[in-house]
Coordinates of C-alpha atoms in Angstrom, one line a residue:
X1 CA -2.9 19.9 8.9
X2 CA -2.0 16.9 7.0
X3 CA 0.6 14.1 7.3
X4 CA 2.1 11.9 5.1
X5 CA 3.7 8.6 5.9
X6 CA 5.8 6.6 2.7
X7 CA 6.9 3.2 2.8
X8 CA 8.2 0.6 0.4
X9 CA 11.6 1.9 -0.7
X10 CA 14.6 -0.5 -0.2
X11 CA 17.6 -2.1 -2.6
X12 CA 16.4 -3.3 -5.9
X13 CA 19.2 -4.4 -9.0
X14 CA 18.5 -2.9 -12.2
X15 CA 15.8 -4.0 -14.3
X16 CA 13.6 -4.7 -11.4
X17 CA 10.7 -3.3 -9.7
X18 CA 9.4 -1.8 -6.2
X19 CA 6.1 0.2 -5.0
X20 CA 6.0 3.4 -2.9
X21 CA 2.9 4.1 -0.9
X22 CA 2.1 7.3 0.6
X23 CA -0.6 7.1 3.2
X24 CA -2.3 10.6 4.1
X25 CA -4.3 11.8 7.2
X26 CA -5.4 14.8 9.1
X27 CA -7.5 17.3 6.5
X28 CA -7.4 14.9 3.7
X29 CA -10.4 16.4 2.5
X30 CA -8.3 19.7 1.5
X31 CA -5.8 17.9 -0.5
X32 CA -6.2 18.5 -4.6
X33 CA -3.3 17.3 -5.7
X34 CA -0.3 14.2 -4.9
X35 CA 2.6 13.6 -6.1
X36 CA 5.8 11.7 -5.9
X37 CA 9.5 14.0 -5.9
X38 CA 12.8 12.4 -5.8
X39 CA 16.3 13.5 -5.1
X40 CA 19.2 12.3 -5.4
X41 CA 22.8 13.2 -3.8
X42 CA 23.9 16.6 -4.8
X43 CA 21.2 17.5 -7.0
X44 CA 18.0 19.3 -6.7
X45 CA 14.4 17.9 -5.7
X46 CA 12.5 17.0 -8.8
X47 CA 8.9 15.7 -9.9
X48 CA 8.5 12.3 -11.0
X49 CA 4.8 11.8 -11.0
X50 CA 1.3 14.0 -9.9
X51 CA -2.3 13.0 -9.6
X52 CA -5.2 15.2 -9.4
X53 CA -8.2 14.2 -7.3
X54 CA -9.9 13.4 -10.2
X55 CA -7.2 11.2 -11.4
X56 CA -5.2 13.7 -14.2
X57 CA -1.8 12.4 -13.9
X58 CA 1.3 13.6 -15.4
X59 CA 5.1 12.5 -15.3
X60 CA 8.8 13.1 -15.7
X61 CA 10.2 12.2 -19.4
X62 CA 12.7 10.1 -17.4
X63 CA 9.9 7.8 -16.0
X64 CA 7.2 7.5 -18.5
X65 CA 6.4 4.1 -19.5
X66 CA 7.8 2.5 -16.6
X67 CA 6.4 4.1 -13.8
X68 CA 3.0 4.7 -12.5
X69 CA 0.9 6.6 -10.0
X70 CA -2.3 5.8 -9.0
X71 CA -4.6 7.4 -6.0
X72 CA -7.0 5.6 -3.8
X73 CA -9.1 8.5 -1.9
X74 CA -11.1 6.8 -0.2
X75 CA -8.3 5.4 1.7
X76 CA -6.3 8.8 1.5
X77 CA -3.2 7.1 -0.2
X78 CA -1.1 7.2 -3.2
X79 CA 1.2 4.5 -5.0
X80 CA 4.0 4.7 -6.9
X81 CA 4.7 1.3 -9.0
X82 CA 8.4 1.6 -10.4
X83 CA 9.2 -1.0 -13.1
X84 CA 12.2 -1.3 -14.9
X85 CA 14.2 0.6 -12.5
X86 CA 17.6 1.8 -13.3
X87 CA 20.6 2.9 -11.4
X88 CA 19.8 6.6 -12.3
X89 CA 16.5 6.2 -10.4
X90 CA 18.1 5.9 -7.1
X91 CA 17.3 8.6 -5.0
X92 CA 15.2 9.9 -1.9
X93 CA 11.4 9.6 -2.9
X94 CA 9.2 12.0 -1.1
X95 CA 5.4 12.3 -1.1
X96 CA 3.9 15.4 -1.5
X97 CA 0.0 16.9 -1.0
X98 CA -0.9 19.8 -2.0
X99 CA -4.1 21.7 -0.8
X100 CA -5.6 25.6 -2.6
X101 CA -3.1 26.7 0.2
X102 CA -0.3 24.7 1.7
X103 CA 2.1 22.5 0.7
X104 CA 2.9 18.8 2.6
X105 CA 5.7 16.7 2.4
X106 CA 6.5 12.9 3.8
X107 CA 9.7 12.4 5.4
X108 CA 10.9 10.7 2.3
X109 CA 12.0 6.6 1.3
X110 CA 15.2 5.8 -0.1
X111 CA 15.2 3.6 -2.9
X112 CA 18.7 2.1 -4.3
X113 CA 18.7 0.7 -7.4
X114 CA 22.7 -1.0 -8.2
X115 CA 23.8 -2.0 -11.4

């Protein structure tokens, strides 16, 4: 089993920036993959940003160039470093972990971006 825990969402104006973080424990060891989903009121759940183990990353059109995920595994946790956020951004932010297997979500972050 493994359990993810984000933290670092909040109220941020346009233009500005904030930093998810996504700390993972239980089997950690099983996990390939991360990545960061978001969704937003009335819409479906969509990927913003993955990382492999070996640090292949790969991201949404609508967030290249101003976001960023990053991995540390030593200390089982990913980031998510959102600059230049805008109001479309806003949204629920989950963590996820993939192992060959299963699936693992975080309970998800809000982050609020006003105009």
């Amino acid at each position: 089993q493994v359990r993810l825990v984000e933290s670092g969402g909040g109220l941020v104006q346009a233009g500005g920036s904030l930093s998810l973080s996504c700390a993972a424990s239980g089997s950690t060891f099983n996990i390939r993959t991360m990545a960061w989903y978001r969704q937003a009121p009335g819409k479906e759940r969509e990927l913003v940003a993955r990382i492999a183990r070996g640090g292949i990353t790969n991201y949404a059109d609508s967030v290249k160039g101003r976001f960023t995920i990053s991995r540390d595994n030593a200390k089982n946790t990913v980031y998510l470093q959102m600059n230049s956020l805008k109001p479309e951004d806003t949204a629920v932010y989950y963590c996820n972990g993939e192992t060959t297997f299963q699936t693992y979500w975080g309970q998800g972050t809000q982050v609020t971006v006003s105009s």
